[in-house]
XYZ file of C-alpha atoms in Angstrom:
556
model
C -28.827 11.076 8.096
C -29.369 12.606 11.514
C -26.438 14.219 13.318
C -26.545 11.574 16.041
C -26.401 8.855 13.372
C -23.302 10.466 11.868
C -21.609 10.221 15.240
C -22.914 6.766 15.997
C -21.726 5.105 12.763
C -17.969 5.812 13.144
C -18.194 4.798 16.789
C -19.948 1.553 15.872
C -17.361 0.878 13.168
C -14.553 1.456 15.663
C -16.156 -0.955 18.151
C -16.539 -3.618 15.445
C -12.902 -3.208 14.359
C -11.677 -3.443 17.935
C -13.816 -6.524 18.500
C -12.453 -8.259 15.402
C -8.916 -7.270 16.282
C -9.275 -8.578 19.820
C -11.130 -11.773 19.034
C -9.714 -12.929 15.698
C -6.124 -13.778 16.554
C -6.022 -16.317 13.746
C -3.691 -14.150 11.708
C -1.141 -13.895 14.468
C -0.387 -17.595 14.499
C 2.521 -17.185 16.884
C 0.414 -15.410 19.513
C -0.585 -17.263 22.650
C -3.022 -16.885 25.501
C -4.955 -14.284 23.502
C -7.648 -12.542 25.544
C -7.910 -15.260 28.195
C -5.444 -13.831 30.677
C -4.075 -17.331 31.248
C -0.328 -17.697 31.585
C 1.588 -20.778 30.524
C 5.087 -21.343 31.889
C 7.025 -23.458 29.398
C 9.803 -25.598 30.853
C 11.947 -25.525 27.706
C 14.599 -23.759 29.794
C 15.087 -22.690 33.413
C 13.648 -19.211 32.888
C 10.796 -19.920 35.335
C 12.757 -22.374 37.498
C 14.326 -21.295 40.793
C 16.120 -24.608 41.074
C 15.508 -28.289 40.511
C 16.948 -31.439 42.012
C 17.407 -34.942 40.669
C 16.067 -34.038 37.230
C 17.097 -33.681 33.616
C 15.571 -31.882 30.646
C 14.608 -33.891 27.572
C 13.895 -32.263 24.214
C 11.369 -33.830 21.886
C 11.115 -33.866 18.121
C 7.985 -33.364 16.107
C 6.241 -36.345 14.515
C 6.187 -36.211 10.723
C 2.985 -37.110 8.921
C 3.374 -40.572 7.391
C 1.645 -39.619 4.127
C 3.834 -36.542 3.485
C 4.028 -34.437 1.470
C 0.579 -32.922 1.895
C 1.247 -30.770 -1.184
C 3.059 -32.423 -4.097
C 4.673 -31.154 -7.291
C 2.062 -31.995 -9.922
C 1.839 -28.857 -12.081
C 4.086 -27.689 -14.956
C 5.405 -24.766 -12.894
C 6.339 -26.983 -9.928
C 9.771 -28.335 -10.755
C 10.746 -27.985 -7.077
C 8.796 -26.753 -4.035
C 10.550 -25.170 -1.055
C 9.686 -22.092 1.034
C 6.195 -21.843 2.485
C 3.943 -19.895 4.840
C 0.619 -21.007 6.279
C -2.320 -19.419 8.080
C -5.371 -20.967 9.711
C -8.434 -18.805 10.191
C -9.689 -19.598 13.687
C -13.236 -18.563 12.770
C -13.684 -20.662 9.609
C -10.964 -23.279 10.101
C -9.677 -22.657 6.563
C -5.956 -23.180 5.996
C -4.261 -20.898 3.481
C -0.863 -21.972 2.175
C 1.656 -20.047 0.081
C 4.623 -21.913 -1.340
C 7.529 -21.283 -3.642
C 7.519 -23.244 -6.888
C 10.670 -23.243 -8.961
C 9.910 -23.714 -12.645
C 13.404 -23.242 -14.023
C 13.329 -22.651 -17.770
C 10.091 -24.443 -18.466
C 8.536 -21.070 -19.235
C 11.016 -18.875 -21.176
C 9.860 -15.710 -19.367
C 12.270 -14.763 -16.598
C 9.385 -13.591 -14.413
C 8.084 -17.171 -14.302
C 11.259 -18.960 -13.205
C 10.337 -18.923 -9.515
C 6.773 -18.131 -8.511
C 4.526 -18.020 -5.440
C 1.650 -20.505 -5.513
C -1.467 -20.799 -3.392
C -3.316 -23.795 -1.908
C -5.980 -24.208 0.750
C -7.422 -26.884 2.994
C -10.281 -27.461 5.419
C -8.396 -29.898 7.637
C -4.729 -28.980 7.210
C -3.963 -32.292 5.521
C -5.881 -32.414 2.253
C -5.030 -29.371 0.133
C -6.501 -28.164 -3.138
C -4.881 -25.841 -5.645
C -7.515 -23.431 -6.962
C -6.940 -22.641 -10.619
C -7.087 -18.863 -10.932
C -6.981 -16.482 -13.886
C -4.251 -14.335 -12.391
C -1.040 -15.524 -14.065
C -0.670 -17.847 -17.014
C 2.108 -20.332 -17.769
C 3.523 -21.412 -21.129
C 5.951 -24.212 -21.795
C 7.185 -26.450 -24.583
C 8.738 -28.966 -22.184
C 7.359 -32.485 -22.322
C 5.117 -33.811 -20.914
C 3.774 -30.388 -19.939
C 3.890 -28.558 -23.263
C 1.041 -26.128 -23.731
C -0.428 -22.808 -22.611
C -2.155 -22.702 -19.237
C -4.443 -19.717 -18.807
C -5.438 -20.806 -15.292
C -2.853 -21.560 -12.611
C -2.555 -21.318 -8.831
C 0.275 -18.792 -9.232
C -0.408 -15.628 -7.215
C 2.903 -13.735 -7.520
C 5.597 -13.484 -10.206
C 9.161 -12.267 -10.079
C 10.346 -8.924 -11.457
C 12.497 -10.561 -14.132
C 15.695 -8.948 -12.885
C 19.233 -10.306 -12.735
C 18.420 -13.103 -10.308
C 15.343 -15.082 -9.416
C 12.524 -14.012 -7.141
C 12.919 -16.126 -4.018
C 10.961 -17.293 -0.949
C 7.639 -15.992 0.380
C 6.915 -15.118 4.002
C 3.312 -14.147 4.700
C 1.975 -12.385 7.803
C -1.765 -11.888 8.399
C -3.088 -9.036 10.528
C -6.900 -9.034 10.793
C -6.779 -5.811 12.799
C -5.018 -3.872 10.008
C -7.021 -0.683 9.344
C -6.297 -0.810 5.615
C -8.183 -3.862 4.259
C -5.860 -4.041 1.248
C -2.860 -4.631 3.554
C -4.220 -7.275 5.919
C -2.046 -9.880 4.203
C 1.607 -8.869 4.051
C 4.363 -10.699 2.197
C 8.130 -10.317 2.213
C 10.163 -11.981 -0.521
C 13.553 -11.635 -2.191
C 13.994 -10.233 -5.685
C 15.964 -7.870 -7.918
C 14.614 -4.461 -8.945
C 15.880 -0.922 -9.662
C 16.122 1.772 -7.008
C 15.229 5.440 -7.461
C 18.445 5.929 -9.474
C 17.552 3.007 -11.755
C 20.374 0.927 -10.282
C 19.301 -2.691 -9.859
C 19.673 -4.120 -6.368
C 18.905 -7.446 -4.752
C 16.882 -7.119 -1.570
C 13.634 -7.639 0.249
C 10.397 -6.783 -1.493
C 6.917 -6.342 -0.036
C 3.510 -7.179 -1.419
C 0.075 -6.671 0.116
C -3.285 -8.371 -0.311
C -6.837 -8.183 1.055
C -7.393 -11.957 0.778
C -4.041 -13.684 0.322
C -4.779 -14.316 -3.363
C -4.727 -10.944 -5.116
C -1.365 -9.317 -4.407
C -0.054 -5.823 -5.145
C 3.679 -5.171 -5.002
C 4.906 -2.210 -2.976
C 6.135 0.710 -5.128
C 8.952 1.201 -2.604
C 10.733 -2.038 -3.612
C 13.492 -2.924 -3.027
C 13.136 -2.242 0.686
C 16.802 -2.805 1.480
C 20.041 -3.832 -0.177
C 21.655 -7.223 0.237
C 24.946 -8.758 -0.797
C 25.131 -10.968 -3.863
C 28.230 -12.681 -5.193
C 31.818 -11.699 -4.429
C 32.867 -14.923 -2.767
C 36.399 -14.679 -1.260
C 36.850 -11.031 -2.320
C 38.137 -8.702 0.381
C 35.690 -6.093 1.748
C 35.628 -2.857 -0.191
C 36.915 0.447 1.078
C 34.271 2.802 2.395
C 34.574 5.091 -0.671
C 34.144 2.290 -3.254
C 30.962 1.477 -5.144
C 29.632 -1.905 -3.944
C 28.212 -2.701 -7.399
C 30.666 -4.427 -9.764
C 30.393 -5.926 -13.244
C 32.827 -8.317 -14.921
C 32.487 -10.168 -18.220
C 32.893 -13.937 -17.924
C 34.556 -15.036 -21.165
C 34.241 -18.716 -20.354
C 30.472 -18.608 -19.897
C 29.880 -15.625 -22.180
C 27.875 -13.637 -19.631
C 28.114 -10.571 -17.426
C 28.971 -11.321 -13.797
C 27.260 -8.896 -11.431
C 28.292 -8.519 -7.803
C 26.831 -6.419 -5.010
C 29.643 -6.374 -2.430
C 28.054 -5.369 0.837
C 30.099 -6.515 3.858
C 27.281 -7.215 6.372
C 23.779 -7.789 5.056
C 20.952 -10.268 5.155
C 20.834 -12.736 2.308
C 18.300 -14.326 -0.027
C 15.757 -15.803 2.400
C 13.138 -13.937 4.406
C 10.955 -15.061 7.332
C 8.929 -12.333 9.022
C 6.753 -12.258 12.148
C 5.409 -9.628 14.521
C 7.431 -9.352 17.732
C 4.886 -8.507 20.472
C 7.525 -7.794 23.108
C 9.072 -5.009 21.021
C 5.895 -4.189 19.085
C 7.620 -4.341 15.712
C 8.008 -6.566 12.686
C 11.104 -8.730 12.785
C 13.017 -10.812 10.268
C 15.540 -13.438 11.261
C 17.572 -14.947 8.468
C 20.942 -15.777 7.068
C 23.725 -13.231 6.957
C 27.130 -13.709 5.341
C 30.233 -13.943 7.528
C 33.704 -13.121 6.277
C 36.133 -16.025 5.970
C 39.395 -16.891 7.755
C 41.338 -14.610 5.383
C 38.742 -11.831 5.636
C 37.133 -12.677 2.306
C 33.427 -12.203 1.675
C 30.685 -14.842 1.525
C 32.319 -17.539 3.649
C 29.359 -19.024 5.504
C 26.017 -17.906 6.937
C 25.105 -16.831 10.458
C 21.778 -15.674 11.913
C 20.904 -11.969 11.862
C 17.906 -9.865 12.851
C 16.331 -6.802 11.253
C 13.239 -4.913 12.418
C 10.651 -2.458 11.153
C 7.733 -0.462 12.539
C 5.931 -0.103 9.195
C 6.964 -3.227 7.208
C 8.746 -1.036 4.649
C 11.725 0.568 6.392
C 14.074 -2.017 7.888
C 16.936 -1.628 10.335
C 20.564 -2.495 9.688
C 20.960 -6.251 10.337
C 22.384 -7.334 13.684
C 24.161 -10.692 13.905
C 22.636 -12.528 16.879
C 23.926 -16.101 16.554
C 26.550 -17.896 14.497
C 28.286 -21.277 14.267
C 30.769 -21.681 17.117
C 33.459 -23.960 18.534
C 30.950 -26.670 19.399
C 29.906 -27.004 15.756
C 31.740 -28.978 13.128
C 33.887 -26.720 10.962
C 31.630 -27.300 7.960
C 28.500 -25.996 9.724
C 26.496 -22.941 8.705
C 22.959 -21.626 9.121
C 20.914 -21.883 5.951
C 18.053 -19.836 7.368
C 16.669 -19.191 10.838
C 12.895 -18.546 10.999
C 11.611 -17.428 14.410
C 8.194 -17.423 16.066
C 7.067 -16.121 19.461
C 4.965 -18.330 21.716
C 4.156 -18.259 25.436
C 6.682 -15.488 26.095
C 9.484 -17.415 24.431
C 11.195 -17.071 21.060
C 11.694 -20.287 19.122
C 13.872 -20.755 16.062
C 13.647 -23.712 13.675
C 17.206 -23.214 12.504
C 18.194 -24.870 9.241
C 21.627 -26.356 9.948
C 23.610 -26.929 6.769
C 26.749 -29.027 6.524
C 28.986 -29.900 3.619
C 29.937 -33.496 2.991
C 33.549 -32.631 3.640
C 35.933 -29.789 4.363
C 37.191 -29.522 0.799
C 37.139 -26.509 -1.465
C 33.926 -26.498 -3.462
C 32.184 -29.142 -1.372
C 28.424 -28.699 -1.569
C 26.697 -27.928 1.729
C 23.869 -30.344 1.134
C 23.223 -32.088 4.438
C 20.543 -30.359 6.488
C 18.768 -30.889 9.785
C 16.473 -28.641 11.824
C 17.745 -27.485 15.202
C 15.352 -26.029 17.777
C 16.836 -22.899 19.390
C 15.417 -20.856 22.274
C 15.626 -17.237 23.417
C 13.859 -15.112 25.998
C 14.727 -11.754 24.436
C 15.147 -12.581 20.748
C 18.812 -11.558 20.825
C 20.634 -14.064 23.018
C 20.056 -17.621 21.808
C 20.479 -20.994 23.489
C 21.256 -24.121 21.486
C 20.570 -26.947 23.957
C 19.775 -29.682 21.430
C 22.197 -29.306 18.546
C 22.149 -32.866 17.279
C 18.434 -33.570 17.669
C 16.670 -33.129 14.336
C 13.422 -31.437 15.340
C 11.819 -32.441 12.028
C 13.093 -35.846 10.884
C 13.816 -36.327 7.201
C 11.598 -38.362 4.934
C 12.177 -39.447 1.374
C 10.712 -36.294 -0.169
C 12.777 -34.035 2.152
C 16.052 -35.961 2.150
C 17.937 -33.136 0.410
C 16.606 -30.111 2.254
C 13.992 -28.994 4.787
C 12.776 -25.400 4.627
C 11.050 -24.308 7.831
C 9.065 -21.098 8.337
C 7.835 -18.682 11.013
C 4.172 -19.761 10.868
C 3.355 -22.811 12.985
C -0.351 -23.414 13.532
C -1.464 -23.661 17.174
C -4.484 -25.855 17.843
C -6.129 -26.777 21.143
C -4.086 -29.922 21.643
C -1.167 -29.717 19.221
C 1.153 -27.529 17.176
C 1.402 -28.134 13.432
C 4.576 -27.295 11.526
C 4.505 -27.024 7.742
C 7.713 -26.977 5.744
C 9.053 -27.355 2.244
C 11.354 -30.159 1.214
C 13.022 -31.763 -1.750
C 15.365 -34.619 -2.537
C 18.066 -32.701 -4.418
C 20.832 -30.840 -2.613
C 19.799 -28.188 -0.120
C 21.547 -25.476 -2.135
C 22.343 -25.215 -5.793
C 19.869 -27.877 -6.869
C 22.243 -30.028 -8.876
C 21.449 -32.595 -11.539
C 18.802 -34.271 -9.399
C 16.683 -31.113 -9.599
C 15.656 -31.966 -13.155
C 15.699 -35.757 -12.838
C 12.501 -37.733 -13.006
C 13.424 -39.054 -9.550
C 13.208 -35.549 -8.035
C 10.596 -35.236 -5.306
C 9.482 -32.149 -3.458
C 6.509 -30.719 -1.655
C 5.162 -29.305 1.567
C 5.310 -31.564 4.609
C 3.538 -31.598 7.959
C 4.944 -32.405 11.395
C 3.042 -32.232 14.687
C 3.914 -31.793 18.350
C 1.592 -32.214 21.355
C 0.806 -28.767 22.712
C 3.742 -27.172 24.588
C 5.827 -30.352 24.570
C 9.025 -28.984 23.070
C 10.902 -30.176 26.148
C 10.078 -31.814 29.469
C 11.742 -32.293 32.841
C 11.844 -35.731 34.404
C 13.793 -37.394 37.226
C 17.174 -38.956 36.620
C 17.303 -42.729 37.059
C 19.308 -42.552 40.300
C 20.223 -39.855 42.808
C 22.832 -41.197 45.232
C 24.701 -38.148 46.544
C 26.390 -38.340 49.921
C 23.948 -35.772 51.285
C 21.043 -38.193 50.842
C 20.249 -40.731 53.552
C 19.360 -43.285 50.927
C 19.478 -43.483 47.109
C 16.413 -42.227 45.228
C 15.264 -43.842 42.008
C 13.280 -41.784 39.476
C 12.496 -39.120 42.082
C 12.975 -35.399 41.433
C 11.459 -32.004 42.075
C 11.197 -28.675 40.256
C 10.745 -25.476 42.267
C 9.474 -22.502 40.303
C 10.274 -18.876 41.019
C 7.777 -17.001 43.243
C 4.462 -16.245 41.522
C 1.542 -13.989 42.373
C -1.477 -16.324 42.630
C -4.009 -13.794 43.943
C -6.287 -13.849 40.857
C -5.523 -17.426 39.820
C -8.554 -19.731 39.903
C -6.953 -22.924 38.615
C -3.495 -24.408 37.998
C -2.982 -27.095 35.375
C 0.078 -29.194 34.638
C 1.012 -30.477 31.201
C 2.635 -33.754 32.149
C 3.035 -37.443 31.431
C 2.557 -39.551 34.550
C 1.430 -42.672 32.718
C 4.016 -44.746 34.603
C 4.284 -42.660 37.753
C 2.750 -39.652 39.452
C 2.989 -35.893 39.947
C 2.192 -33.967 43.138
C 2.203 -30.196 43.558
C 2.838 -28.256 46.738
C 3.131 -24.574 47.563
C 5.854 -22.750 49.464
C 5.885 -19.084 50.354
C 8.422 -16.725 48.790
C 10.899 -17.548 51.580
C 10.686 -21.285 50.946
C 8.429 -22.322 53.848
C 5.677 -24.866 53.197
C 2.047 -23.761 53.459
C -0.262 -25.841 55.644
C -2.935 -27.536 53.564
C -0.883 -27.170 50.374
C 1.899 -29.692 50.994
C 2.849 -32.712 48.931
C 0.809 -35.017 51.154
C -2.193 -32.685 50.855
C -1.959 -32.708 47.074
C -4.247 -34.834 44.957
C -2.059 -37.267 43.003
C -1.874 -36.650 39.246
C -1.664 -39.810 37.151
C -1.886 -40.550 33.463
C -0.841 -38.505 30.445
C -2.634 -35.158 30.094
C -2.048 -31.749 28.553
C -3.963 -30.209 31.454
C -3.870 -32.110 34.743
C -5.932 -30.067 37.209
C -3.997 -29.343 40.392
C -5.940 -29.527 43.641
C -5.471 -30.174 47.342
C -7.627 -32.310 49.629
C -9.025 -29.590 51.870
C -7.789 -26.227 50.619
C -8.231 -24.206 47.419
C -6.324 -21.309 45.924
C -8.997 -18.961 47.299
C -7.797 -19.839 50.811
C -4.338 -18.383 50.175
C -3.567 -14.976 51.688
C -2.138 -12.346 49.278
C 1.501 -12.791 48.447
C 3.864 -14.676 46.195
C 4.252 -18.439 46.248
C 6.588 -21.014 44.808
C 5.140 -24.060 43.054
C 7.052 -27.267 43.674
C 6.425 -30.128 41.274
C 7.241 -33.496 42.822
C 7.982 -36.029 40.076
C 7.922 -39.783 40.593
C 8.852 -41.412 37.285
C 6.937 -38.682 35.456
C 7.680 -35.844 33.040
C 6.363 -32.268 33.184
C 6.330 -29.873 30.216
C 4.465 -26.754 31.309
C 2.345 -25.171 34.020
C -0.651 -22.968 33.235
C -2.121 -20.382 35.598
C -5.786 -19.751 34.821
C -7.712 -16.678 35.928
């Protein structure tokens, strides 16, 4: 090879890697506006709003697929299906799905009690389960008795004290190490460097999402387990405790850490802080100071996926919640410069000792910094229950963003949301992975109130309102689009300068009227275009006449 060729090849390889990293954003499913330079202003809160008059915000729920679940329990190792992660490759359109299958004692090996399974689909609705020769399954339970050399199991547990649990997968096409482009966090039990077993997060890596290698560093952190109602330890005490249970003839093991994440993991990459982040449940102490009272939402971060920060509690049940409310788990994704949480709200049937917390609904929460969270729609179930998910809904941090809609996949089953119960092994038990969809960016919209009749108005106004956005730099903007529903009314857009003065040629009367229901109404004026604007910042004012607006996009 010539010297110039030696120099050219690494440079060419670098260019190819940068191209793939820049253009294949399919792995970062919570990324938005990749490469286009467009900016979408979501109206889920007033972050972009200077003020608005005569309007109200309405939150919308996702529509569940009528033929759910799209993945059903139909294999011997699928006694109950819950946690899931999904990825759609934007180049091929292939959907890859990872889901937790609880097998219980069907296979006597402890490593096979709770496994990670794999399925894929070309359309996101019809999934197949490829039978692989990676992990076998053996059972003597009818009607499944037999040895299965081929399964769709891609990861087993360690066989420690407790079960391997959950599976959160993150795909990074730009990862320089091909063997680590697929990253998984899950919960399990394994020994540390001193051979002391600990529950905590574990990592696994894969080049294709099918062949996984566990990290030798596991466990990555330490989490609490057991110790309900016990008082926090003193700083000089060993958090690991053992006690023989004579009644059940077994050894009780407790790991008594006062503040730690718990047994569910949902990871994503936080582009604002340029780090991996996990949001999940964290135990709170009870009214008497005892451990393991109820769960709140905590955050932990990492720069390398292996070393994780001390958890920080960022949101917890408060005075507006019923006393029996806790957070089961709180997966977060980042989209259009906003953090969204599909919080799993868990409530017991009553405030009695020992009452099972087995009523669950999904609450959409919003944050602009990932730390301070708003809960504007507490009682609206973002994902309505269906028969297969009547006992529990298990959301994740991996929605799929398409051109016209957002697809949410989630696990569900009919037995109680925690602890399983007798229904878990009944023939009536149902579980699987469900699908719910939302029109693009339509988490919440702003529409006029029915009547504005304040004394400062000369006459009452019916279904009339306006939203004035904060000043924006429009110098390089070629087009403005409005995501809005004006099927029974109309939307008009005008411009004001940063001081609030109208701009000639860009007033409400100059604006072309937007009618109908569209994800991208094109804003225009009768005689002027954005190119005619002098440099400076401008406020967009959306005039709503019996119409609803969800987002505004600035296109370069």
